[in-house]
XYZ file of C-alpha atoms in Angstrom:
44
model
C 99.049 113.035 123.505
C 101.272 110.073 124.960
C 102.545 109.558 121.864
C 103.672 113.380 121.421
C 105.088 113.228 124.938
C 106.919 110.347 124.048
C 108.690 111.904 121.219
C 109.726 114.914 123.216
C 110.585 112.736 126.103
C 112.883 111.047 123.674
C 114.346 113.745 121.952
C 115.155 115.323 125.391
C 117.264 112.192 126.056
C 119.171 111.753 122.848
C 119.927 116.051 123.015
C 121.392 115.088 126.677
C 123.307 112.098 125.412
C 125.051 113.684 122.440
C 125.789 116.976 124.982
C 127.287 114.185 127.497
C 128.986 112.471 124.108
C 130.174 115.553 123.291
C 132.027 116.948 126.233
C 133.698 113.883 127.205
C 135.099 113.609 123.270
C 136.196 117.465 123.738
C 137.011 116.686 127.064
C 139.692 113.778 125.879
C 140.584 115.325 122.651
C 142.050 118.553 124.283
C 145.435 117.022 125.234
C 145.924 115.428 121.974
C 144.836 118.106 119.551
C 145.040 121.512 121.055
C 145.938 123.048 117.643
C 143.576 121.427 115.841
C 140.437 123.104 114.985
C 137.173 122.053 117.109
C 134.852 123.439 114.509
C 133.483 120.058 113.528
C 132.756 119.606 116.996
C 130.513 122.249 117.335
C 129.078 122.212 113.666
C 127.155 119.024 114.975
């Protein structure tokens, strides 16, 4: 059991981290690239 909470304890983390990750690359890439396409970005 600790071991399962563990994992989803974990995976909980690294989903928040790439969210954060992601909206501060979107975030800083807007004003640079507005014409390129930000389908990569949500592909991941």
């Amino acid at each position: 059991m600790s071991a399962a909470n563990n994992a989803a304890q974990s995976a909980f983390g690294i989903r928040m981290l790439v969210s954060a990750a992601r909206t501060k690359y979107r975030r800083r890439n807007v004003s640079r690239s507005v014409s390129a396409p930000s389908r990569r970005t949500y592909s991941r």
